[in-house]
């Protein structure tokens, strides 16, 4: 009887040791598994006006055209804004490793030039870290002249102080792919103008805002997109100037190397320092001022610069 009990105890210990060994091996295997990062939270580096948490793929050069027609309220004689005046921006964006990106842009509104840097600091992980976190920093330079006075030099900028023409934007973009069809993001943002005054339309140098974006995909290649900028301080306008929160809603379609967006927005300016702080028309009529809704579109074309490109 004692021998039987001893034999049973040995068998139990043997199986227990084998089971523990399997558990240890499983833990080692789990540790070797690579993290599964969530991809394509957004299909483009921009959603209407706002930057998204995305950066271009590795060794990808992205050429972007962004266009805003005139106000719909301008009527049939102006083809509801198609005849203009229009806003146009051209951009080149490049990412070397798919984690950081640099870009340059030119917009006809205030003859604004831009250079920016974007870095995807953290990435959303399946069954892990729930957000993608991206930093955006932009530097802007205005080249406006007072042609009405026949001047070839700026009317309100000091020629000896080119930094007066500069402004800056910083954003921390926090995004989440909630479901395969739904992506959301928020971005605390800060805008700073080196020079302010009645001519420029601002009495204070700084503006703080919270930007929100929603993308709802309804089939494999198409989605409804929405964005809204809530300004946390609004007391920076010069006397007689009125500014409003930027908002846009539209439709997005992906066609291979192209992403096309068509939408409605109340922002004339396309750059971050323009639409966050300087959107001067509303979605509704205010007093004698008509609504400032305009049709716009964005189109991008990605170019692979290497055999290692993510395209």
PDB file of C-alpha atoms in Angstrom:
ATOM      1  CA  UNK A   1       0.000   0.000   0.000  1.00  0.00           C
ATOM      2  CA  UNK A   2       2.829   2.378   0.933  1.00  0.00           C
ATOM      3  CA  UNK A   3       4.601   1.544  -2.342  1.00  0.00           C
ATOM      4  CA  UNK A   4       1.419   2.360  -4.291  1.00  0.00           C
ATOM      5  CA  UNK A   5       1.018   5.738  -2.549  1.00  0.00           C
ATOM      6  CA  UNK A   6       4.713   6.523  -3.105  1.00  0.00           C
ATOM      7  CA  UNK A   7       4.422   5.632  -6.809  1.00  0.00           C
ATOM      8  CA  UNK A   8       1.318   7.834  -7.206  1.00  0.00           C
ATOM      9  CA  UNK A   9       3.090  10.743  -5.500  1.00  0.00           C
ATOM     10  CA  UNK A  10       6.072  10.411  -7.857  1.00  0.00           C
ATOM     11  CA  UNK A  11       3.784  10.397 -10.902  1.00  0.00           C
ATOM     12  CA  UNK A  12       2.009  13.541  -9.636  1.00  0.00           C
ATOM     13  CA  UNK A  13       5.302  15.337  -9.083  1.00  0.00           C
ATOM     14  CA  UNK A  14       6.475  14.299 -12.542  1.00  0.00           C
ATOM     15  CA  UNK A  15       3.341  15.684 -14.222  1.00  0.00           C
ATOM     16  CA  UNK A  16       3.447  18.833 -12.097  1.00  0.00           C
ATOM     17  CA  UNK A  17       7.066  19.474 -13.118  1.00  0.00           C
ATOM     18  CA  UNK A  18       6.190  18.841 -16.763  1.00  0.00           C
ATOM     19  CA  UNK A  19       3.240  21.243 -16.521  1.00  0.00           C
ATOM     20  CA  UNK A  20       5.405  23.954 -14.925  1.00  0.00           C
ATOM     21  CA  UNK A  21       7.989  23.472 -17.664  1.00  0.00           C
ATOM     22  CA  UNK A  22       5.285  23.963 -20.282  1.00  0.00           C
ATOM     23  CA  UNK A  23       4.091  27.112 -18.537  1.00  0.00           C
ATOM     24  CA  UNK A  24       7.628  28.503 -18.497  1.00  0.00           C
ATOM     25  CA  UNK A  25       8.093  27.685 -22.171  1.00  0.00           C
ATOM     26  CA  UNK A  26       4.748  29.364 -22.955  1.00  0.00           C
ATOM     27  CA  UNK A  27       5.840  32.466 -21.080  1.00  0.00           C
ATOM     28  CA  UNK A  28       9.105  32.521 -23.023  1.00  0.00           C
ATOM     29  CA  UNK A  29       7.222  32.149 -26.304  1.00  0.00           C
ATOM     30  CA  UNK A  30       4.848  34.964 -25.339  1.00  0.00           C
ATOM     31  CA  UNK A  31       7.796  37.194 -24.559  1.00  0.00           C
ATOM     32  CA  UNK A  32       9.221  36.524 -28.009  1.00  0.00           C
ATOM     33  CA  UNK A  33       6.003  37.546 -29.779  1.00  0.00           C
ATOM     34  CA  UNK A  34       6.243  40.924 -31.474  1.00  0.00           C
ATOM     35  CA  UNK A  35       3.760  43.645 -30.618  1.00  0.00           C
ATOM     36  CA  UNK A  36       0.930  43.951 -33.124  1.00  0.00           C
ATOM     37  CA  UNK A  37       0.663  47.653 -33.880  1.00  0.00           C
ATOM     38  CA  UNK A  38      -2.605  49.155 -35.076  1.00  0.00           C
ATOM     39  CA  UNK A  39      -2.191  50.618 -38.569  1.00  0.00           C
ATOM     40  CA  UNK A  40      -4.192  53.028 -40.735  1.00  0.00           C
ATOM     41  CA  UNK A  41      -5.945  54.796 -37.885  1.00  0.00           C
ATOM     42  CA  UNK A  42      -6.427  57.457 -40.556  1.00  0.00           C
ATOM     43  CA  UNK A  43      -5.823  57.078 -44.285  1.00  0.00           C
ATOM     44  CA  UNK A  44      -4.105  60.436 -44.690  1.00  0.00           C
ATOM     45  CA  UNK A  45      -1.757  62.686 -42.764  1.00  0.00           C
ATOM     46  CA  UNK A  46      -4.553  65.288 -42.788  1.00  0.00           C
ATOM     47  CA  UNK A  47      -8.292  65.216 -42.195  1.00  0.00           C
ATOM     48  CA  UNK A  48      -9.806  68.172 -44.123  1.00  0.00           C
ATOM     49  CA  UNK A  49      -7.640  70.899 -42.493  1.00  0.00           C
ATOM     50  CA  UNK A  50      -6.287  69.238 -39.362  1.00  0.00           C
ATOM     51  CA  UNK A  51      -3.205  67.046 -39.148  1.00  0.00           C
ATOM     52  CA  UNK A  52      -3.912  63.463 -38.069  1.00  0.00           C
ATOM     53  CA  UNK A  53      -1.681  61.200 -35.977  1.00  0.00           C
ATOM     54  CA  UNK A  54      -0.449  59.511 -39.172  1.00  0.00           C
ATOM     55  CA  UNK A  55       2.888  60.072 -40.884  1.00  0.00           C
ATOM     56  CA  UNK A  56       3.825  58.940 -44.382  1.00  0.00           C
ATOM     57  CA  UNK A  57       5.241  55.455 -44.893  1.00  0.00           C
ATOM     58  CA  UNK A  58       8.931  54.641 -45.003  1.00  0.00           C
ATOM     59  CA  UNK A  59      10.822  56.312 -47.912  1.00  0.00           C
ATOM     60  CA  UNK A  60       7.602  57.931 -49.157  1.00  0.00           C
ATOM     61  CA  UNK A  61       7.314  61.392 -50.714  1.00  0.00           C
ATOM     62  CA  UNK A  62       3.767  62.730 -50.582  1.00  0.00           C
ATOM     63  CA  UNK A  63       2.606  65.568 -52.855  1.00  0.00           C
ATOM     64  CA  UNK A  64      -0.562  67.273 -51.631  1.00  0.00           C
ATOM     65  CA  UNK A  65      -2.969  69.770 -53.214  1.00  0.00           C
ATOM     66  CA  UNK A  66      -5.503  71.487 -50.932  1.00  0.00           C
ATOM     67  CA  UNK A  67      -8.130  73.808 -52.399  1.00  0.00           C
ATOM     68  CA  UNK A  68     -10.999  75.854 -50.924  1.00  0.00           C
ATOM     69  CA  UNK A  69     -13.513  77.630 -53.173  1.00  0.00           C
ATOM     70  CA  UNK A  70     -15.318  80.873 -52.291  1.00  0.00           C
ATOM     71  CA  UNK A  71     -18.401  81.137 -50.058  1.00  0.00           C
ATOM     72  CA  UNK A  72     -21.532  79.250 -51.069  1.00  0.00           C
ATOM     73  CA  UNK A  73     -23.471  82.387 -50.082  1.00  0.00           C
ATOM     74  CA  UNK A  74     -21.912  84.283 -53.009  1.00  0.00           C
ATOM     75  CA  UNK A  75     -24.771  82.910 -55.121  1.00  0.00           C
ATOM     76  CA  UNK A  76     -25.437  81.491 -58.563  1.00  0.00           C
ATOM     77  CA  UNK A  77     -23.664  84.297 -60.441  1.00  0.00           C
ATOM     78  CA  UNK A  78     -20.441  83.243 -58.687  1.00  0.00           C
ATOM     79  CA  UNK A  79     -21.265  79.539 -59.162  1.00  0.00           C
ATOM     80  CA  UNK A  80     -21.723  79.312 -55.388  1.00  0.00           C
ATOM     81  CA  UNK A  81     -18.081  80.070 -54.765  1.00  0.00           C
ATOM     82  CA  UNK A  82     -16.468  78.088 -57.576  1.00  0.00           C
ATOM     83  CA  UNK A  83     -15.462  81.347 -59.294  1.00  0.00           C
ATOM     84  CA  UNK A  84     -13.552  82.307 -56.154  1.00  0.00           C
ATOM     85  CA  UNK A  85     -11.814  83.908 -54.448  1.00  0.00           C
ATOM     86  CA  UNK A  86     -10.181  80.577 -53.686  1.00  0.00           C
ATOM     87  CA  UNK A  87      -7.550  79.353 -51.232  1.00  0.00           C
ATOM     88  CA  UNK A  88      -4.825  77.004 -52.440  1.00  0.00           C
ATOM     89  CA  UNK A  89      -1.981  75.200 -50.711  1.00  0.00           C
ATOM     90  CA  UNK A  90       0.693  72.908 -52.169  1.00  0.00           C
ATOM     91  CA  UNK A  91       2.757  70.624 -49.941  1.00  0.00           C
ATOM     92  CA  UNK A  92       5.622  68.148 -50.120  1.00  0.00           C
ATOM     93  CA  UNK A  93       5.998  65.707 -47.218  1.00  0.00           C
ATOM     94  CA  UNK A  94       8.695  63.065 -46.712  1.00  0.00           C
ATOM     95  CA  UNK A  95       9.212  60.279 -44.175  1.00  0.00           C
ATOM     96  CA  UNK A  96      12.448  58.317 -44.027  1.00  0.00           C
ATOM     97  CA  UNK A  97      11.501  55.625 -41.523  1.00  0.00           C
ATOM     98  CA  UNK A  98       7.725  55.821 -41.156  1.00  0.00           C
ATOM     99  CA  UNK A  99       7.955  57.314 -37.651  1.00  0.00           C
ATOM    100  CA  UNK A 100       8.945  60.936 -38.329  1.00  0.00           C
ATOM    101  CA  UNK A 101       8.122  63.222 -41.222  1.00  0.00           C
ATOM    102  CA  UNK A 102       9.156  66.656 -42.495  1.00  0.00           C
ATOM    103  CA  UNK A 103       7.264  68.885 -44.896  1.00  0.00           C
ATOM    104  CA  UNK A 104       7.124  72.237 -46.654  1.00  0.00           C
ATOM    105  CA  UNK A 105       4.015  74.084 -47.844  1.00  0.00           C
ATOM    106  CA  UNK A 106       2.941  77.284 -49.555  1.00  0.00           C
ATOM    107  CA  UNK A 107      -0.508  78.862 -49.218  1.00  0.00           C
ATOM    108  CA  UNK A 108      -1.805  81.898 -51.119  1.00  0.00           C
ATOM    109  CA  UNK A 109      -3.654  83.190 -48.021  1.00  0.00           C
ATOM    110  CA  UNK A 110      -1.337  85.865 -46.581  1.00  0.00           C
ATOM    111  CA  UNK A 111       1.382  84.433 -48.854  1.00  0.00           C
ATOM    112  CA  UNK A 112       2.196  81.972 -46.092  1.00  0.00           C
ATOM    113  CA  UNK A 113       5.096  79.496 -46.239  1.00  0.00           C
ATOM    114  CA  UNK A 114       5.466  76.622 -43.800  1.00  0.00           C
ATOM    115  CA  UNK A 115       8.023  74.103 -42.622  1.00  0.00           C
ATOM    116  CA  UNK A 116       6.950  71.375 -40.205  1.00  0.00           C
ATOM    117  CA  UNK A 117       8.160  68.338 -38.305  1.00  0.00           C
ATOM    118  CA  UNK A 118       5.975  65.434 -37.210  1.00  0.00           C
ATOM    119  CA  UNK A 119       6.963  62.494 -34.989  1.00  0.00           C
ATOM    120  CA  UNK A 120       4.890  59.446 -34.095  1.00  0.00           C
ATOM    121  CA  UNK A 121       6.109  59.008 -30.519  1.00  0.00           C
ATOM    122  CA  UNK A 122       3.907  56.080 -29.432  1.00  0.00           C
ATOM    123  CA  UNK A 123       1.816  53.612 -31.420  1.00  0.00           C
ATOM    124  CA  UNK A 124      -1.433  51.904 -30.526  1.00  0.00           C
ATOM    125  CA  UNK A 125      -0.949  48.196 -29.788  1.00  0.00           C
ATOM    126  CA  UNK A 126      -3.578  45.481 -30.201  1.00  0.00           C
ATOM    127  CA  UNK A 127      -4.485  44.263 -26.690  1.00  0.00           C
ATOM    128  CA  UNK A 128      -1.942  46.748 -25.355  1.00  0.00           C
ATOM    129  CA  UNK A 129      -1.296  50.490 -25.338  1.00  0.00           C
ATOM    130  CA  UNK A 130      -4.599  52.083 -26.474  1.00  0.00           C
ATOM    131  CA  UNK A 131      -3.420  55.268 -28.216  1.00  0.00           C
ATOM    132  CA  UNK A 132      -1.181  56.627 -30.929  1.00  0.00           C
ATOM    133  CA  UNK A 133       0.613  59.794 -29.798  1.00  0.00           C
ATOM    134  CA  UNK A 134       2.177  62.133 -32.373  1.00  0.00           C
ATOM    135  CA  UNK A 135       3.901  65.482 -31.969  1.00  0.00           C
ATOM    136  CA  UNK A 136       3.464  68.195 -34.620  1.00  0.00           C
ATOM    137  CA  UNK A 137       5.479  71.409 -34.795  1.00  0.00           C
ATOM    138  CA  UNK A 138       5.102  74.066 -37.507  1.00  0.00           C
ATOM    139  CA  UNK A 139       6.992  77.255 -38.384  1.00  0.00           C
ATOM    140  CA  UNK A 140       5.235  79.848 -40.606  1.00  0.00           C
ATOM    141  CA  UNK A 141       6.432  82.911 -42.519  1.00  0.00           C
ATOM    142  CA  UNK A 142       4.194  85.532 -44.136  1.00  0.00           C
ATOM    143  CA  UNK A 143       5.380  87.421 -47.243  1.00  0.00           C
ATOM    144  CA  UNK A 144       2.457  89.852 -47.581  1.00  0.00           C
ATOM    145  CA  UNK A 145       2.985  93.260 -49.234  1.00  0.00           C
ATOM    146  CA  UNK A 146       0.809  96.369 -49.403  1.00  0.00           C
ATOM    147  CA  UNK A 147       0.242  96.555 -53.147  1.00  0.00           C
ATOM    148  CA  UNK A 148      -2.456  99.228 -52.668  1.00  0.00           C
ATOM    149  CA  UNK A 149       0.278 101.691 -51.708  1.00  0.00           C
ATOM    150  CA  UNK A 150       2.602 100.561 -54.472  1.00  0.00           C
ATOM    151  CA  UNK A 151       5.068  99.277 -51.900  1.00  0.00           C
ATOM    152  CA  UNK A 152       7.568  96.537 -52.598  1.00  0.00           C
ATOM    153  CA  UNK A 153       8.248  96.088 -48.901  1.00  0.00           C
ATOM    154  CA  UNK A 154       5.829  95.022 -46.152  1.00  0.00           C
ATOM    155  CA  UNK A 155       3.438  97.657 -44.840  1.00  0.00           C
ATOM    156  CA  UNK A 156       3.203  96.551 -41.217  1.00  0.00           C
ATOM    157  CA  UNK A 157       6.334  94.450 -40.731  1.00  0.00           C
ATOM    158  CA  UNK A 158       9.682  95.989 -39.823  1.00  0.00           C
ATOM    159  CA  UNK A 159      12.086  95.140 -42.699  1.00  0.00           C
ATOM    160  CA  UNK A 160      14.888  94.865 -40.146  1.00  0.00           C
ATOM    161  CA  UNK A 161      12.960  92.281 -38.107  1.00  0.00           C
ATOM    162  CA  UNK A 162      12.076  89.318 -40.332  1.00  0.00           C
ATOM    163  CA  UNK A 163      11.104  87.347 -37.231  1.00  0.00           C
ATOM    164  CA  UNK A 164       8.045  89.629 -36.940  1.00  0.00           C
ATOM    165  CA  UNK A 165       6.639  87.735 -39.910  1.00  0.00           C
ATOM    166  CA  UNK A 166       6.879  84.383 -38.145  1.00  0.00           C
ATOM    167  CA  UNK A 167       4.382  82.336 -36.160  1.00  0.00           C
ATOM    168  CA  UNK A 168       4.451  78.874 -34.593  1.00  0.00           C
ATOM    169  CA  UNK A 169       2.137  75.962 -33.835  1.00  0.00           C
ATOM    170  CA  UNK A 170       2.643  73.005 -31.501  1.00  0.00           C
ATOM    171  CA  UNK A 171       0.253  70.059 -31.214  1.00  0.00           C
ATOM    172  CA  UNK A 172       0.190  66.801 -29.274  1.00  0.00           C
ATOM    173  CA  UNK A 173      -2.087  64.497 -31.268  1.00  0.00           C
ATOM    174  CA  UNK A 174      -3.682  61.590 -29.371  1.00  0.00           C
ATOM    175  CA  UNK A 175      -5.560  59.115 -31.588  1.00  0.00           C
ATOM    176  CA  UNK A 176      -7.349  55.802 -31.175  1.00  0.00           C
ATOM    177  CA  UNK A 177      -8.753  53.297 -33.643  1.00  0.00           C
ATOM    178  CA  UNK A 178     -11.810  52.398 -31.566  1.00  0.00           C
ATOM    179  CA  UNK A 179     -13.127  49.854 -34.082  1.00  0.00           C
ATOM    180  CA  UNK A 180     -12.145  48.773 -37.608  1.00  0.00           C
ATOM    181  CA  UNK A 181     -14.613  51.370 -38.939  1.00  0.00           C
ATOM    182  CA  UNK A 182     -14.169  54.169 -36.375  1.00  0.00           C
ATOM    183  CA  UNK A 183     -11.154  56.369 -35.524  1.00  0.00           C
ATOM    184  CA  UNK A 184     -11.050  59.395 -33.219  1.00  0.00           C
ATOM    185  CA  UNK A 185      -8.397  61.843 -32.073  1.00  0.00           C
ATOM    186  CA  UNK A 186      -7.923  64.949 -29.941  1.00  0.00           C
ATOM    187  CA  UNK A 187      -5.048  67.419 -30.131  1.00  0.00           C
ATOM    188  CA  UNK A 188      -4.222  70.084 -27.530  1.00  0.00           C
ATOM    189  CA  UNK A 189      -2.770  72.922 -29.648  1.00  0.00           C
ATOM    190  CA  UNK A 190      -0.856  76.152 -29.122  1.00  0.00           C
ATOM    191  CA  UNK A 191      -0.495  79.001 -31.654  1.00  0.00           C
ATOM    192  CA  UNK A 192       1.923  81.928 -31.243  1.00  0.00           C
ATOM    193  CA  UNK A 193       2.345  85.025 -33.446  1.00  0.00           C
ATOM    194  CA  UNK A 194       5.531  87.064 -32.945  1.00  0.00           C
ATOM    195  CA  UNK A 195       3.835  90.298 -34.028  1.00  0.00           C
ATOM    196  CA  UNK A 196       0.241  91.345 -33.365  1.00  0.00           C
ATOM    197  CA  UNK A 197      -1.705  94.540 -33.956  1.00  0.00           C
ATOM    198  CA  UNK A 198      -4.844  95.954 -35.522  1.00  0.00           C
ATOM    199  CA  UNK A 199      -3.477  95.463 -39.061  1.00  0.00           C
ATOM    200  CA  UNK A 200      -2.996  91.761 -38.474  1.00  0.00           C
ATOM    201  CA  UNK A 201      -6.291  91.451 -36.568  1.00  0.00           C
ATOM    202  CA  UNK A 202      -4.943  90.098 -33.266  1.00  0.00           C
ATOM    203  CA  UNK A 203      -4.306  91.962 -30.009  1.00  0.00           C
ATOM    204  CA  UNK A 204      -2.693  88.999 -28.234  1.00  0.00           C
ATOM    205  CA  UNK A 205       0.086  86.714 -29.385  1.00  0.00           C
ATOM    206  CA  UNK A 206      -1.222  83.349 -28.216  1.00  0.00           C
ATOM    207  CA  UNK A 207      -4.172  81.051 -28.714  1.00  0.00           C
ATOM    208  CA  UNK A 208      -4.888  77.683 -27.101  1.00  0.00           C
ATOM    209  CA  UNK A 209      -7.266  75.177 -28.662  1.00  0.00           C
ATOM    210  CA  UNK A 210      -8.468  71.600 -28.502  1.00  0.00           C
ATOM    211  CA  UNK A 211      -8.863  69.961 -31.915  1.00  0.00           C
ATOM    212  CA  UNK A 212     -11.051  66.917 -32.491  1.00  0.00           C
ATOM    213  CA  UNK A 213     -11.315  64.547 -35.471  1.00  0.00           C
ATOM    214  CA  UNK A 214     -13.664  61.642 -36.265  1.00  0.00           C
ATOM    215  CA  UNK A 215     -13.379  59.224 -39.199  1.00  0.00           C
ATOM    216  CA  UNK A 216     -16.210  56.725 -39.763  1.00  0.00           C
ATOM    217  CA  UNK A 217     -15.555  54.166 -42.526  1.00  0.00           C
ATOM    218  CA  UNK A 218     -18.653  52.757 -44.230  1.00  0.00           C
ATOM    219  CA  UNK A 219     -16.976  50.484 -46.776  1.00  0.00           C
ATOM    220  CA  UNK A 220     -13.480  49.263 -47.647  1.00  0.00           C
ATOM    221  CA  UNK A 221     -12.272  52.510 -49.251  1.00  0.00           C
ATOM    222  CA  UNK A 222     -14.700  55.275 -48.248  1.00  0.00           C
ATOM    223  CA  UNK A 223     -15.402  57.178 -45.046  1.00  0.00           C
ATOM    224  CA  UNK A 224     -17.203  60.167 -43.553  1.00  0.00           C
ATOM    225  CA  UNK A 225     -14.789  62.627 -41.906  1.00  0.00           C
ATOM    226  CA  UNK A 226     -15.404  65.392 -39.371  1.00  0.00           C
ATOM    227  CA  UNK A 227     -13.292  67.927 -37.461  1.00  0.00           C
ATOM    228  CA  UNK A 228     -13.822  70.732 -34.961  1.00  0.00           C
ATOM    229  CA  UNK A 229     -11.452  73.202 -33.256  1.00  0.00           C
ATOM    230  CA  UNK A 230     -12.556  74.527 -29.870  1.00  0.00           C
ATOM    231  CA  UNK A 231     -10.601  77.675 -28.917  1.00  0.00           C
ATOM    232  CA  UNK A 232      -9.912  77.874 -25.202  1.00  0.00           C
ATOM    233  CA  UNK A 233      -9.263  81.644 -25.338  1.00  0.00           C
ATOM    234  CA  UNK A 234     -11.152  83.966 -27.710  1.00  0.00           C
ATOM    235  CA  UNK A 235     -10.287  87.475 -26.453  1.00  0.00           C
ATOM    236  CA  UNK A 236      -7.435  88.118 -28.874  1.00  0.00           C
ATOM    237  CA  UNK A 237      -9.400  89.775 -31.718  1.00  0.00           C
ATOM    238  CA  UNK A 238      -8.791  93.404 -32.677  1.00  0.00           C
ATOM    239  CA  UNK A 239     -11.717  95.855 -32.495  1.00  0.00           C
ATOM    240  CA  UNK A 240     -14.198  95.025 -35.242  1.00  0.00           C
ATOM    241  CA  UNK A 241     -12.700  91.588 -35.961  1.00  0.00           C
ATOM    242  CA  UNK A 242     -14.626  88.399 -35.233  1.00  0.00           C
ATOM    243  CA  UNK A 243     -13.247  84.886 -35.231  1.00  0.00           C
ATOM    244  CA  UNK A 244     -14.992  81.515 -34.983  1.00  0.00           C
ATOM    245  CA  UNK A 245     -14.198  77.870 -34.320  1.00  0.00           C
ATOM    246  CA  UNK A 246     -13.126  75.969 -37.419  1.00  0.00           C
ATOM    247  CA  UNK A 247     -15.340  73.039 -38.430  1.00  0.00           C
ATOM    248  CA  UNK A 248     -15.492  70.714 -41.414  1.00  0.00           C
ATOM    249  CA  UNK A 249     -17.414  67.655 -42.582  1.00  0.00           C
ATOM    250  CA  UNK A 250     -16.769  65.626 -45.706  1.00  0.00           C
ATOM    251  CA  UNK A 251     -16.227  62.434 -47.662  1.00  0.00           C
ATOM    252  CA  UNK A 252     -12.969  60.525 -48.159  1.00  0.00           C
ATOM    253  CA  UNK A 253     -12.048  57.885 -50.718  1.00  0.00           C
ATOM    254  CA  UNK A 254      -8.808  55.946 -51.126  1.00  0.00           C
ATOM    255  CA  UNK A 255      -7.718  54.798 -54.591  1.00  0.00           C
ATOM    256  CA  UNK A 256      -4.346  53.109 -54.330  1.00  0.00           C
ATOM    257  CA  UNK A 257      -1.657  55.783 -54.131  1.00  0.00           C
ATOM    258  CA  UNK A 258      -4.278  58.553 -54.010  1.00  0.00           C
ATOM    259  CA  UNK A 259      -6.440  59.786 -51.146  1.00  0.00           C
ATOM    260  CA  UNK A 260      -9.219  62.190 -52.152  1.00  0.00           C
ATOM    261  CA  UNK A 261     -11.283  64.249 -49.706  1.00  0.00           C
ATOM    262  CA  UNK A 262     -14.218  66.509 -50.560  1.00  0.00           C
ATOM    263  CA  UNK A 263     -15.890  68.557 -47.832  1.00  0.00           C
ATOM    264  CA  UNK A 264     -17.544  71.691 -46.461  1.00  0.00           C
ATOM    265  CA  UNK A 265     -15.636  74.020 -44.126  1.00  0.00           C
ATOM    266  CA  UNK A 266     -15.925  77.552 -42.748  1.00  0.00           C
ATOM    267  CA  UNK A 267     -12.157  78.178 -42.819  1.00  0.00           C
ATOM    268  CA  UNK A 268     -10.533  80.226 -45.576  1.00  0.00           C
ATOM    269  CA  UNK A 269      -6.980  79.655 -44.346  1.00  0.00           C
ATOM    270  CA  UNK A 270      -5.537  76.167 -44.742  1.00  0.00           C
ATOM    271  CA  UNK A 271      -2.478  76.321 -42.490  1.00  0.00           C
ATOM    272  CA  UNK A 272      -2.693  75.600 -38.767  1.00  0.00           C
ATOM    273  CA  UNK A 273      -1.858  79.160 -37.667  1.00  0.00           C
ATOM    274  CA  UNK A 274      -4.663  80.418 -39.939  1.00  0.00           C
ATOM    275  CA  UNK A 275      -7.657  78.157 -39.267  1.00  0.00           C
ATOM    276  CA  UNK A 276      -7.135  77.755 -35.500  1.00  0.00           C
ATOM    277  CA  UNK A 277      -6.744  81.442 -34.671  1.00  0.00           C
ATOM    278  CA  UNK A 278      -8.041  83.295 -37.724  1.00  0.00           C
ATOM    279  CA  UNK A 279     -11.231  81.642 -39.058  1.00  0.00           C
ATOM    280  CA  UNK A 280     -13.343  84.769 -39.654  1.00  0.00           C
ATOM    281  CA  UNK A 281     -16.585  83.222 -40.972  1.00  0.00           C
ATOM    282  CA  UNK A 282     -19.211  81.063 -39.291  1.00  0.00           C
ATOM    283  CA  UNK A 283     -21.382  78.152 -40.376  1.00  0.00           C
ATOM    284  CA  UNK A 284     -24.474  80.291 -39.842  1.00  0.00           C
ATOM    285  CA  UNK A 285     -25.560  83.822 -40.695  1.00  0.00           C
ATOM    286  CA  UNK A 286     -24.725  86.273 -37.916  1.00  0.00           C
ATOM    287  CA  UNK A 287     -26.520  89.598 -38.209  1.00  0.00           C
ATOM    288  CA  UNK A 288     -25.889  91.012 -41.663  1.00  0.00           C
ATOM    289  CA  UNK A 289     -22.868  88.724 -42.159  1.00  0.00           C
ATOM    290  CA  UNK A 290     -23.725  85.692 -44.343  1.00  0.00           C
ATOM    291  CA  UNK A 291     -22.615  82.180 -43.508  1.00  0.00           C
ATOM    292  CA  UNK A 292     -19.070  81.414 -44.605  1.00  0.00           C
ATOM    293  CA  UNK A 293     -19.405  77.800 -45.729  1.00  0.00           C
ATOM    294  CA  UNK A 294     -17.221  76.816 -48.673  1.00  0.00           C
ATOM    295  CA  UNK A 295     -16.608  73.651 -50.699  1.00  0.00           C
ATOM    296  CA  UNK A 296     -13.084  72.265 -50.648  1.00  0.00           C
ATOM    297  CA  UNK A 297     -11.035  69.264 -51.664  1.00  0.00           C
ATOM    298  CA  UNK A 298      -7.698  67.631 -50.844  1.00  0.00           C
ATOM    299  CA  UNK A 299      -5.848  65.237 -53.099  1.00  0.00           C
ATOM    300  CA  UNK A 300      -2.571  63.451 -52.415  1.00  0.00           C
ATOM    301  CA  UNK A 301      -0.190  61.371 -54.477  1.00  0.00           C
ATOM    302  CA  UNK A 302       2.412  59.159 -52.803  1.00  0.00           C
ATOM    303  CA  UNK A 303       5.742  58.398 -54.539  1.00  0.00           C
ATOM    304  CA  UNK A 304       7.983  55.492 -53.523  1.00  0.00           C
ATOM    305  CA  UNK A 305      11.627  56.640 -53.449  1.00  0.00           C
ATOM    306  CA  UNK A 306      13.154  53.250 -52.659  1.00  0.00           C
ATOM    307  CA  UNK A 307      12.556  49.545 -53.067  1.00  0.00           C
ATOM    308  CA  UNK A 308      12.144  49.527 -49.274  1.00  0.00           C
ATOM    309  CA  UNK A 309       9.277  52.004 -49.431  1.00  0.00           C
ATOM    310  CA  UNK A 310       6.006  51.220 -47.650  1.00  0.00           C
ATOM    311  CA  UNK A 311       3.758  51.601 -50.678  1.00  0.00           C
TER     312      UNK A 311
END
